[in-house]
Amino acid sequence: LFCAGAFAAFETMPDHVMFGCCLVVFFCLLRGCDGNCPAMCLCVSDTVCCSSTGLVKLPMFLPTFSMTLDLSHNYISYLSAGSFEKMPRLENLRLASNQLTSLGEGVFQNASGLRILDLSSNRLHVVEQHYFHGLWRLEELLLYNNKITQVESSTLTGLSSLKKLYVSLNQLTDFPFFTIQDHSHPFLTMLDLSSNRLSSLPWADIKALPSLVQRGLYLHNNSLVCDCTMYSMFWHWQLRGYDTLKDFTDDHRCTIYGERRATITFLRHTRFFQNCTLEKAVSQPVTVYLSTVTVTEEETIHLDCHTSLKSMDLSFTWKTPGKGYLTPASINDTLITIFPNGTLEMQSVRVNDSGMYVCTALDVKLGVNATREVNVTVSLPPPESFNTGYTTLLGCAITMILILMYLYLTPCRCSCCKQPKPPSKTIPTYDRSSFSSAFTASIREQPQVYSDKHVAFLEPMMSQQGLHKINHIDFLLQYIVRRNNTLGAL
Ligand SMILES: *[C@@H]1O[C@H](CO)[C@@H](O)[C@H](O)[C@H]1NC(C)=O
Ligand SMILES: *[C@@H]1O[C@H](CO)[C@@H](O)[C@H](O)[C@H]1NC(C)=O
Ligand SMILES: *[C@@H]1O[C@H](CO)[C@@H](O)[C@H](O)[C@H]1NC(C)=O
Ligand SMILES: *[C@@H]1O[C@H](CO)[C@@H](O)[C@H](O)[C@H]1NC(C)=O
Ligand SMILES: *[C@@H]1O[C@H](CO)[C@@H](O)[C@H](O)[C@H]1NC(C)=O
Ligand SMILES: *[C@@H]1O[C@H](CO)[C@@H](O)[C@H](O)[C@H]1NC(C)=O
Ligand SMILES: *[C@@H]1O[C@H](CO)[C@@H](O)[C@H](O)[C@H]1NC(C)=O
Ligand SMILES: *[C@@H]1O[C@H](CO)[C@@H](O)[C@H](O)[C@H]1NC(C)=O
């Protein structure tokens, strides 16, 4: 009956949701109803869904066993202390698109199991330091699209499991970067501060951020002030090929002398920074392209030194397994060349030339380098192909000997055995060019013998059209069949 009622009530819901709902209600009845599903919500196994239900405050009773609570797209403007303390298994709390302007003390007390907390698209102003106190398991914190002007400096303290923090689309003018360190937030890989009002940032603090955080730091669409310190930071990130810059190249803008009208997309128009002294690079290697080349002995290899460095003025050094370091100036081997573009050419490579070839491209002006590694494997030519060639050659030689023997050593040398001459018209129709050059050569040496010998075997073949198409093997076979007596003697 209850299920029927539920079906009637949620006629528009998908079947499986209703089925799940009924199951939950059924189990709930069996277990003595330790959590009530609020009338306007949908409760499915461990999930309570109250989104878009017009709630203005948290429902009085919520199922205590739920792990996911979705309250998004409502009108909740206030959460009291301990709102979620009766939900010890709560991991995923969705409060997006509500009317929250602030959070009181202890809202999330006894909810330390939270892993995902979505407070996006609310009206929060200041993220106070007590907001997320005790949420040491929190992995994702979504605060984008609020009206946040300030994140208090110890807000992130204690959020030691944090992986992703989204504070995009707010009105921040600064951010406490210094509170993020390797040991305090070891798993943080995403810090989205894009589309705020950041202008001058503490670049020294940002430079000290763990490299995982730097790799996932989004700062585009802010009103940064163009200066060398700022550019230097982005230049290094660009050199390291971070996606944060690649994906939003045109959204990285800065204002010259803070003048709002003079805005440049600084990753594209670098002319403004031409007088900046960019600090010597980065402790870690810039980019390593790894590739493999497989060739057989005696071939020529071309290994290109294409790296992340785009300058036209690079110097190249190749480290080779057999010949040590090679530069264009140091080579005295005629088989090896390094082209101006860094490409290494090695002619007739040997098996012992195999190994790892490492090219270092050095931008002398900027003092950065990048490497490219190529794993070269030189193998011996496959033995079968050699054998096949050899066998064919041997076969040809034997055939030649047989034919020469036939031509010169036939027992029938006396004039009495000569066969009568054929009608003269058959000779011109014979196409000599169909024979291999070897045959032709031997035949031409003895034109007399040739015409004499062939009369006997050519004559019957004249009846066939397209004699010239017969290849030399057929020719030989015909020959053998015709003169098998003689061959038998041979
Ligand atoms: C909340 O946690 C405190 C200690 O941190 C504990 O004393 C209290 O009983 C808990 N409340 C609930 C409802 O579990
Ligand atoms: C840039 O930020 C402004 C607000 O600061 C926002 O309205 C706009 O949508 C953002 N643009 C992009 C491309 O994110
Ligand atoms: C760079 O220095 C040159 C020579 O000192 C100067 O003419 C030029 O305006 C400077 N460029 C910028 C962008 O400051
Ligand atoms: C490789 O072998 C060739 C002879 O086969 C020899 O001349 C050359 O020095 C060897 N190279 C190395 C690096 O051992
Ligand atoms: C190349 O130069 C080195 C010394 O720089 C010399 O020992 C070697 O014999 C030279 N090799 C050839 C092939 O000229
Ligand atoms: C480098 O130059 C050589 C010779 O000019 C050319 O054969 C080769 O394709 C070039 N390599 C690249 C990657 O441009
Ligand atoms: C390349 O850069 C690294 C680190 O900056 C440095 O240790 C190394 O000596 C440089 N290599 C060359 C060939 O300049
Ligand atoms: C290079 O390639 C060979 C064969 O593909 C492989 O056995 C070897 O481990 C590779 N070396 C490196 C350093 O990757």
XYZ file of C-alpha atoms and ligand atoms in Angstrom:
602
model
C 0.000 0.000 0.000
C 2.798 2.340 0.984
C 4.599 1.649 -2.250
C 1.449 2.194 -4.217
C 1.071 5.511 -2.463
C 4.642 6.413 -3.265
C 4.137 5.467 -6.877
C 1.108 7.664 -7.044
C 2.929 10.526 -5.374
C 6.021 10.360 -7.597
C 4.428 9.429 -10.861
C 6.795 11.656 -12.758
C 9.958 10.118 -11.286
C 11.933 7.453 -13.148
C 10.959 3.903 -12.268
C 14.267 2.865 -10.756
C 14.274 5.852 -8.418
C 10.813 4.981 -7.206
C 11.778 1.376 -6.795
C 14.811 2.403 -4.770
C 12.678 4.719 -2.726
C 10.231 1.938 -1.958
C 13.077 -0.333 -0.963
C 14.407 2.293 1.404
C 11.016 2.818 2.935
C 10.565 -0.910 3.241
C 13.894 -1.379 5.001
C 13.208 1.672 7.064
C 9.947 0.112 8.267
C 11.760 -3.164 8.973
C 14.486 -1.392 10.954
C 11.983 0.491 13.003
C 12.387 3.775 11.188
C 15.559 5.226 12.661
C 15.458 8.024 10.118
C 12.448 9.603 8.519
C 12.530 10.664 4.930
C 11.158 14.205 4.862
C 8.000 14.416 2.813
C 9.404 16.604 0.041
C 12.671 14.644 -0.315
C 13.622 11.469 -2.093
C 15.530 8.925 -0.052
C 17.392 6.307 -2.053
C 19.528 3.785 -0.194
C 22.221 5.979 1.382
C 21.235 9.151 -0.448
C 18.762 11.824 0.537
C 17.804 14.156 -2.240
C 15.991 17.368 -1.320
C 17.183 19.545 -4.188
C 14.856 22.105 -5.763
C 12.147 21.546 -3.182
C 11.789 25.136 -2.043
C 13.283 24.499 1.400
C 13.976 27.619 3.432
C 15.563 25.732 6.298
C 16.965 22.326 7.017
C 14.234 19.648 7.460
C 13.749 18.756 11.084
C 14.383 15.038 10.695
C 16.795 13.520 8.263
C 17.659 9.824 7.878
C 20.642 9.249 10.148
C 22.262 6.626 7.894
C 22.663 8.735 4.768
C 26.065 9.370 3.266
C 24.917 11.883 0.671
C 22.630 14.775 1.413
C 21.640 17.004 -1.457
C 20.040 20.295 -0.429
C 21.052 22.284 -3.512
C 18.792 24.776 -5.321
C 16.766 25.827 -2.323
C 16.391 28.976 -0.237
C 18.302 27.981 2.866
C 19.859 31.066 4.423
C 20.788 29.811 7.842
C 22.342 26.692 9.338
C 22.425 26.299 13.093
C 25.245 24.786 15.107
C 25.328 20.995 14.948
C 22.941 20.852 11.978
C 24.482 17.605 10.779
C 25.621 16.026 14.015
C 22.947 13.340 13.884
C 24.314 12.104 10.559
C 27.578 10.420 11.539
C 28.013 8.772 8.128
C 27.572 11.914 6.087
C 30.324 12.215 3.430
C 28.860 14.308 0.664
C 26.950 17.470 1.493
C 25.528 19.514 -1.344
C 24.388 23.013 -0.456
C 24.967 24.695 -3.808
C 22.629 27.472 -4.950
C 21.148 28.515 -1.651
C 21.057 31.844 0.149
C 23.770 31.359 2.745
C 25.578 34.572 3.609
C 27.614 33.153 6.450
C 28.015 30.061 8.577
C 27.726 30.203 12.333
C 30.058 28.533 14.810
C 29.913 24.760 14.864
C 27.669 24.160 11.845
C 29.741 21.129 10.885
C 30.513 19.894 14.377
C 30.381 16.108 14.655
C 30.326 15.898 10.836
C 33.995 15.108 10.528
C 33.293 12.348 8.014
C 32.625 14.926 5.279
C 34.648 14.393 2.118
C 32.842 16.694 -0.276
C 31.293 19.991 0.733
C 29.606 22.046 -1.948
C 28.794 25.619 -0.955
C 29.006 27.054 -4.463
C 26.605 29.732 -5.733
C 25.640 31.072 -2.341
C 26.193 34.546 -0.939
C 29.106 33.975 1.393
C 31.170 37.105 2.060
C 34.040 36.163 4.285
C 35.313 32.646 4.772
C 35.962 32.722 8.488
C 38.560 30.597 10.137
C 36.056 28.504 12.152
C 33.964 27.484 9.124
C 35.593 24.168 8.361
C 37.086 23.452 11.725
C 37.546 19.754 12.348
C 36.850 18.616 8.775
C 40.143 16.809 8.512
C 38.757 14.276 6.031
C 37.488 16.922 3.622
C 38.807 16.330 0.085
C 36.774 18.712 -2.051
C 35.589 22.143 -1.029
C 33.537 24.083 -3.557
C 33.131 27.788 -2.855
C 32.901 29.180 -6.376
C 30.403 31.811 -7.393
C 29.879 33.415 -4.005
C 30.653 36.962 -2.970
C 33.767 36.099 -1.062
C 36.108 39.023 -0.519
C 38.374 37.404 2.010
C 39.567 33.978 3.081
C 40.821 34.272 6.636
C 44.340 33.102 7.048
C 43.848 29.971 9.167
C 40.723 28.764 7.359
C 42.601 25.990 5.600
C 44.561 24.922 8.658
C 43.716 21.381 9.594
C 42.145 20.477 6.254
C 44.935 17.998 5.758
C 43.107 15.732 3.298
C 42.143 18.541 0.959
C 42.627 17.695 -2.717
C 40.631 20.317 -4.548
C 39.641 23.814 -3.528
C 37.466 25.906 -5.826
C 37.218 29.614 -5.002
C 36.707 30.855 -8.552
C 34.190 33.610 -9.444
C 34.440 35.582 -6.231
C 35.800 38.981 -5.264
C 39.052 38.014 -3.629
C 41.848 40.538 -3.633
C 44.292 38.286 -1.822
C 44.635 34.733 -0.598
C 46.649 33.190 2.265
C 49.051 31.204 0.092
C 51.548 30.952 2.925
C 49.261 28.583 4.875
C 49.639 25.932 2.192
C 52.754 23.869 2.590
C 53.971 20.436 1.715
C 53.309 18.976 5.148
C 50.050 20.827 5.814
C 48.270 19.910 2.571
C 50.132 17.003 1.008
C 47.310 16.031 -1.356
C 46.273 19.421 -2.672
C 46.461 19.386 -6.477
C 43.879 21.985 -7.431
C 43.561 25.519 -6.203
C 41.210 27.485 -8.412
C 41.415 31.240 -7.815
C 40.451 32.262 -11.316
C 37.942 35.070 -12.033
C 38.600 37.028 -8.872
C 40.061 40.484 -8.297
C 43.624 39.515 -7.532
C 46.016 42.237 -8.665
C 49.395 42.025 -6.993
C 50.173 38.699 -5.401
C 52.834 37.583 -2.932
C 54.929 35.903 -5.616
C 57.533 34.702 -3.148
C 54.831 32.750 -1.284
C 53.485 31.360 -4.528
C 56.935 30.296 -5.615
C 57.268 28.422 -2.323
C 54.057 26.454 -2.876
C 54.465 22.696 -3.277
C 54.962 21.932 -6.975
C 51.744 19.888 -7.087
C 49.825 22.977 -5.995
C 51.667 25.190 -8.483
C 50.761 22.769 -11.246
C 47.071 23.028 -10.324
C 46.928 26.726 -9.502
C 44.405 28.597 -11.640
C 44.886 32.376 -11.699
C 43.411 33.378 -15.052
C 40.791 36.108 -15.471
C 42.109 38.228 -12.625
C 43.265 41.803 -12.951
C 46.946 41.142 -12.322
C 49.374 44.012 -12.666
C 51.973 43.417 -15.375
C 55.445 43.214 -13.889
C 58.563 41.153 -14.260
C 58.071 39.140 -11.053
C 54.632 38.102 -12.144
C 55.726 37.277 -15.660
C 58.701 35.312 -14.432
C 56.413 32.993 -12.460
C 54.073 32.370 -15.365
C 57.010 31.986 -17.727
C 58.357 29.144 -15.612
C 54.965 27.477 -15.445
C 54.627 27.783 -19.189
C 58.048 26.279 -19.671
C 56.979 23.325 -17.565
C 53.942 22.924 -19.809
C 51.269 23.258 -17.114
C 47.727 22.681 -18.366
C 46.442 25.545 -16.221
C 48.171 27.922 -18.643
C 47.698 25.916 -21.808
C 43.948 25.608 -21.336
C 43.381 29.298 -20.578
C 46.120 31.075 -22.526
C 43.869 33.913 -23.661
C 42.308 34.409 -20.225
C 45.650 35.327 -18.675
C 45.576 39.098 -18.810
C 47.443 41.779 -16.967
C 47.101 45.532 -16.825
C 50.031 47.776 -17.666
C 50.824 50.173 -14.792
C 47.519 49.051 -13.270
C 45.706 50.950 -15.997
C 42.494 49.024 -16.565
C 42.228 50.050 -20.194
C 45.742 48.852 -21.025
C 45.247 45.136 -20.700
C 47.367 42.548 -22.514
C 47.100 38.807 -22.799
C 50.555 38.327 -21.412
C 51.136 34.735 -22.447
C 50.790 35.786 -26.077
C 52.225 39.295 -26.091
C 55.530 38.979 -24.326
C 57.076 42.080 -25.853
C 56.269 44.095 -22.769
C 58.536 41.827 -20.724
C 61.517 41.927 -23.048
C 63.623 43.844 -20.535
C 62.830 41.499 -17.656
C 65.663 39.407 -16.287
C 64.086 36.035 -15.961
C 65.639 34.081 -13.197
C 67.622 30.996 -14.004
C 65.377 28.021 -14.283
C 63.897 25.690 -11.954
C 65.529 22.839 -10.207
C 63.609 20.175 -12.008
C 64.292 19.262 -15.625
C 61.998 21.146 -17.919
C 60.435 18.666 -20.306
C 61.695 15.352 -21.472
C 60.352 13.930 -24.664
C 61.034 10.252 -24.858
C 60.938 8.258 -28.037
C 62.292 5.081 -29.470
C 63.912 4.323 -32.813
C 64.481 0.854 -34.164
C 66.682 0.299 -37.218
C 68.757 -2.446 -38.744
C 72.501 -2.309 -39.208
C 73.977 -0.139 -41.971
C 70.952 2.155 -42.037
C 71.117 5.904 -41.453
C 69.299 7.365 -38.459
C 68.036 10.902 -37.919
C 67.343 11.783 -34.302
C 65.678 15.153 -33.943
C 66.195 17.323 -30.888
C 62.709 18.756 -30.671
C 62.190 20.074 -27.120
C 59.902 22.438 -25.298
C 62.293 25.317 -26.005
C 61.028 27.379 -28.888
C 63.873 29.869 -29.263
C 65.661 29.994 -32.606
C 68.988 30.464 -30.882
C 69.702 27.133 -29.211
C 72.879 25.143 -28.876
C 72.702 21.377 -28.915
C 74.698 18.660 -27.243
C 74.125 14.990 -27.885
C 75.197 12.391 -25.355
C 75.703 9.124 -27.174
C 76.279 5.679 -25.699
C 79.345 4.943 -27.824
C 80.980 8.279 -28.540
C 80.257 10.317 -25.451
C 79.247 13.948 -25.809
C 78.940 15.320 -29.331
C 78.563 18.942 -30.315
C 78.593 20.266 -33.883
C 82.149 21.513 -33.312
C 83.571 18.395 -31.725
C 82.656 15.865 -34.405
C 85.535 14.468 -36.441
C 83.686 11.436 -37.776
C 82.429 11.825 -41.329
C 79.524 9.459 -40.676
C 78.050 11.708 -37.972
C 76.474 15.130 -38.454
C 74.613 17.488 -36.129
C 72.452 19.873 -38.160
C 71.833 23.475 -37.030
C 68.333 22.427 -35.920
C 69.866 19.871 -33.559
C 69.073 16.785 -35.623
C 71.729 14.117 -35.252
C 72.465 12.040 -38.342
C 74.428 8.818 -38.093
C 75.198 6.846 -41.209
C 75.644 3.063 -41.334
C 74.901 2.429 -37.697
C 76.149 -0.721 -35.991
C 74.630 -2.923 -33.339
C 76.950 -1.434 -30.759
C 75.525 2.046 -31.482
C 72.327 1.010 -29.667
C 71.411 2.789 -26.461
C 70.027 5.965 -25.022
C 70.761 9.155 -26.942
C 70.123 12.307 -24.950
C 70.015 15.714 -26.589
C 70.255 18.826 -24.453
C 69.058 22.030 -26.041
C 70.449 25.040 -24.247
C 69.012 28.508 -24.554
C 72.132 30.485 -23.727
C 70.330 33.789 -23.379
C 67.799 32.601 -20.838
C 69.993 29.979 -19.236
C 67.473 27.179 -19.504
C 67.841 23.832 -21.068
C 65.574 21.016 -22.080
C 66.336 17.486 -23.024
C 65.108 14.901 -25.428
C 65.832 11.228 -25.065
C 65.775 8.683 -27.834
C 66.181 4.991 -27.183
C 67.894 3.617 -30.284
C 67.904 -0.086 -30.973
C 70.043 -1.300 -33.875
C 69.433 -4.885 -34.833
C 71.140 -7.227 -37.244
C 69.360 -7.701 -40.548
C 66.911 -10.586 -40.211
C 68.799 -13.824 -41.107
C 66.046 -15.277 -43.331
C 66.275 -12.493 -45.853
C 70.000 -13.051 -46.107
C 69.479 -16.791 -46.678
C 66.834 -16.203 -49.291
C 69.106 -13.875 -51.193
C 71.959 -16.269 -50.962
C 69.867 -19.216 -52.128
C 68.525 -17.279 -55.069
C 72.019 -16.249 -56.072
C 73.262 -19.799 -55.829
C 70.292 -21.032 -57.843
C 71.012 -18.512 -60.561
C 74.671 -19.457 -60.707
C 73.894 -23.160 -61.012
C 71.313 -22.453 -63.693
C 73.833 -20.397 -65.612
C 76.436 -23.113 -65.361
C 73.933 -25.699 -66.543
C 72.991 -23.593 -69.506
C 76.546 -22.775 -70.420
C 77.382 -26.433 -70.110
C 74.516 -27.215 -72.397
C 75.506 -24.598 -74.873
C 79.181 -25.485 -75.050
C 79.542 -29.037 -73.872
C 76.695 -30.810 -75.629
C 77.870 -34.150 -77.023
C 76.491 -33.229 -80.426
C 79.223 -31.064 -81.875
C 79.760 -32.684 -85.209
C 78.209 -31.123 -88.288
C 76.423 -34.359 -89.220
C 74.160 -34.014 -86.210
C 73.108 -30.474 -87.103
C 69.435 -30.171 -87.593
C 67.965 -28.643 -90.682
C 67.498 -24.879 -90.671
C 64.002 -23.713 -89.889
C 61.965 -21.520 -92.191
C 63.486 -18.056 -92.023
C 60.223 -16.309 -91.095
C 60.171 -17.800 -87.584
C 63.356 -16.116 -86.460
C 62.283 -12.454 -86.668
C 59.116 -13.087 -84.625
C 61.209 -14.269 -81.752
C 61.492 -11.568 -79.149
C 64.898 -11.654 -77.554
C 64.139 -8.899 -75.095
C 61.933 -11.201 -73.079
C 64.965 -13.034 -71.886
C 66.957 -11.935 -68.943
C 70.117 -10.067 -69.712
C 72.225 -13.021 -68.683
C 70.634 -15.129 -71.332
C 70.863 -12.486 -73.947
C 74.494 -11.934 -73.177
C 75.427 -15.555 -73.499
C 73.300 -15.913 -76.570
C 74.815 -12.969 -78.339
C 78.298 -14.264 -77.874
C 77.420 -17.226 -80.030
C 74.777 -16.102 -82.460
C 75.414 -19.048 -84.684
C 74.955 -21.597 -81.940
C 71.887 -19.768 -80.780
C 70.038 -19.885 -84.022
C 71.070 -23.459 -84.557
C 69.960 -24.668 -81.162
C 66.693 -22.879 -80.995
C 65.169 -23.882 -84.185
C 64.249 -27.229 -82.743
C 62.459 -25.900 -79.734
C 61.059 -22.649 -81.004
C 59.237 -24.073 -83.929
C 56.356 -25.728 -82.050
C 55.970 -22.708 -79.820
C 55.330 -20.391 -82.712
C 51.784 -21.640 -82.769
C 51.181 -19.942 -79.430
C 50.464 -16.279 -79.448
C 52.385 -14.126 -77.011
C 55.457 -16.235 -76.877
C 57.353 -13.171 -75.746
C 55.526 -13.274 -72.469
C 57.071 -16.532 -71.429
C 59.608 -15.821 -68.791
C 62.947 -17.380 -68.589
C 61.884 -20.101 -66.178
C 59.274 -21.327 -68.635
C 61.831 -21.051 -71.298
C 64.205 -23.188 -69.299
C 61.538 -25.770 -68.522
C 60.569 -26.021 -72.148
C 64.147 -26.428 -72.974
C 64.563 -29.184 -70.436
C 61.502 -31.027 -71.653
C 62.570 -30.779 -75.255
C 66.066 -31.911 -74.671
C 65.574 -34.220 -71.724
C 67.657 -36.865 -73.312
C 70.610 -34.571 -73.506
C 70.062 -33.283 -69.979
C 69.823 -36.830 -68.727
C 73.201 -37.383 -70.199
C 74.464 -34.240 -68.529
C 29.621 15.512 19.182
O 30.989 15.386 19.545
C 31.240 15.630 20.910
C 32.704 15.537 21.129
O 33.406 16.071 20.080
C 30.507 14.626 21.727
O 30.660 14.917 23.114
C 29.027 14.694 21.378
O 28.327 13.668 22.090
C 28.798 14.496 19.923
N 27.404 14.633 19.617
C 26.697 13.740 18.933
C 25.273 14.043 18.741
O 27.201 12.725 18.511
C 35.928 36.590 -15.671
O 35.556 37.092 -14.411
C 34.329 37.823 -14.380
C 34.105 38.289 -13.004
O 35.297 38.623 -12.367
C 33.190 36.956 -14.848
O 32.010 37.685 -14.898
C 33.491 36.386 -16.212
O 32.493 35.485 -16.568
C 34.832 35.683 -16.180
N 35.165 35.259 -17.503
C 35.567 34.026 -17.779
C 35.873 33.755 -19.202
O 35.686 33.171 -16.918
C 63.367 47.969 -22.990
O 64.585 48.672 -22.998
C 64.758 49.471 -24.155
C 66.158 50.087 -24.098
O 66.481 50.447 -22.787
C 63.695 50.558 -24.198
O 63.829 51.325 -25.343
C 62.326 49.850 -24.235
O 61.293 50.793 -24.192
C 62.180 48.922 -23.052
N 60.959 48.155 -23.217
C 60.026 48.093 -22.266
C 58.826 47.308 -22.595
O 60.145 48.644 -21.204
C 81.412 -0.751 -32.790
O 81.958 -1.745 -33.647
C 82.790 -1.219 -34.668
C 83.257 -2.387 -35.524
O 82.228 -3.267 -35.742
C 83.988 -0.515 -34.052
O 84.769 0.071 -35.067
C 83.504 0.571 -33.127
O 84.577 1.174 -32.479
C 82.555 -0.018 -32.107
N 82.031 1.066 -31.332
C 81.887 0.987 -30.029
C 81.291 2.160 -29.375
O 82.217 0.010 -29.390
C 88.913 12.386 -33.393
O 89.596 13.234 -32.494
C 90.218 12.538 -31.423
C 90.888 13.560 -30.546
O 90.145 14.723 -30.511
C 91.254 11.579 -31.967
O 91.813 10.842 -30.903
C 90.578 10.631 -32.919
O 91.547 9.805 -33.509
C 89.872 11.402 -33.996
N 89.152 10.462 -34.813
C 89.159 10.539 -36.130
C 88.319 9.512 -36.807
O 89.755 11.392 -36.716
C 66.855 19.439 -39.447
O 67.644 19.773 -40.573
C 67.917 18.685 -41.433
C 68.866 19.169 -42.524
O 68.641 20.476 -42.862
C 66.627 18.152 -42.015
O 66.871 17.033 -42.825
C 65.721 17.721 -40.881
O 64.462 17.304 -41.359
C 65.519 18.856 -39.878
N 64.810 18.322 -38.750
C 63.768 18.939 -38.179
C 63.148 18.287 -37.010
O 63.369 20.006 -38.608
C 70.668 21.961 -17.640
O 70.023 22.486 -16.501
C 70.326 21.800 -15.298
C 69.498 22.390 -14.199
O 69.308 23.742 -14.394
C 71.819 21.885 -15.006
O 72.125 21.162 -13.843
C 72.574 21.303 -16.176
O 73.961 21.441 -15.979
C 72.184 21.995 -17.446
N 72.820 21.321 -18.550
C 73.487 21.970 -19.477
C 74.074 21.129 -20.560
O 73.601 23.175 -19.465
C 65.429 0.783 -24.952
O 64.728 -0.108 -25.776
C 65.073 -1.472 -25.569
C 64.349 -2.320 -26.589
O 63.162 -1.760 -26.973
C 64.696 -1.863 -24.147
O 65.061 -3.210 -23.903
C 65.451 -0.973 -23.194
O 65.072 -1.256 -21.865
C 65.163 0.478 -23.489
N 65.987 1.288 -22.631
C 65.478 2.252 -21.863
C 66.458 2.997 -21.023
O 64.290 2.526 -21.872
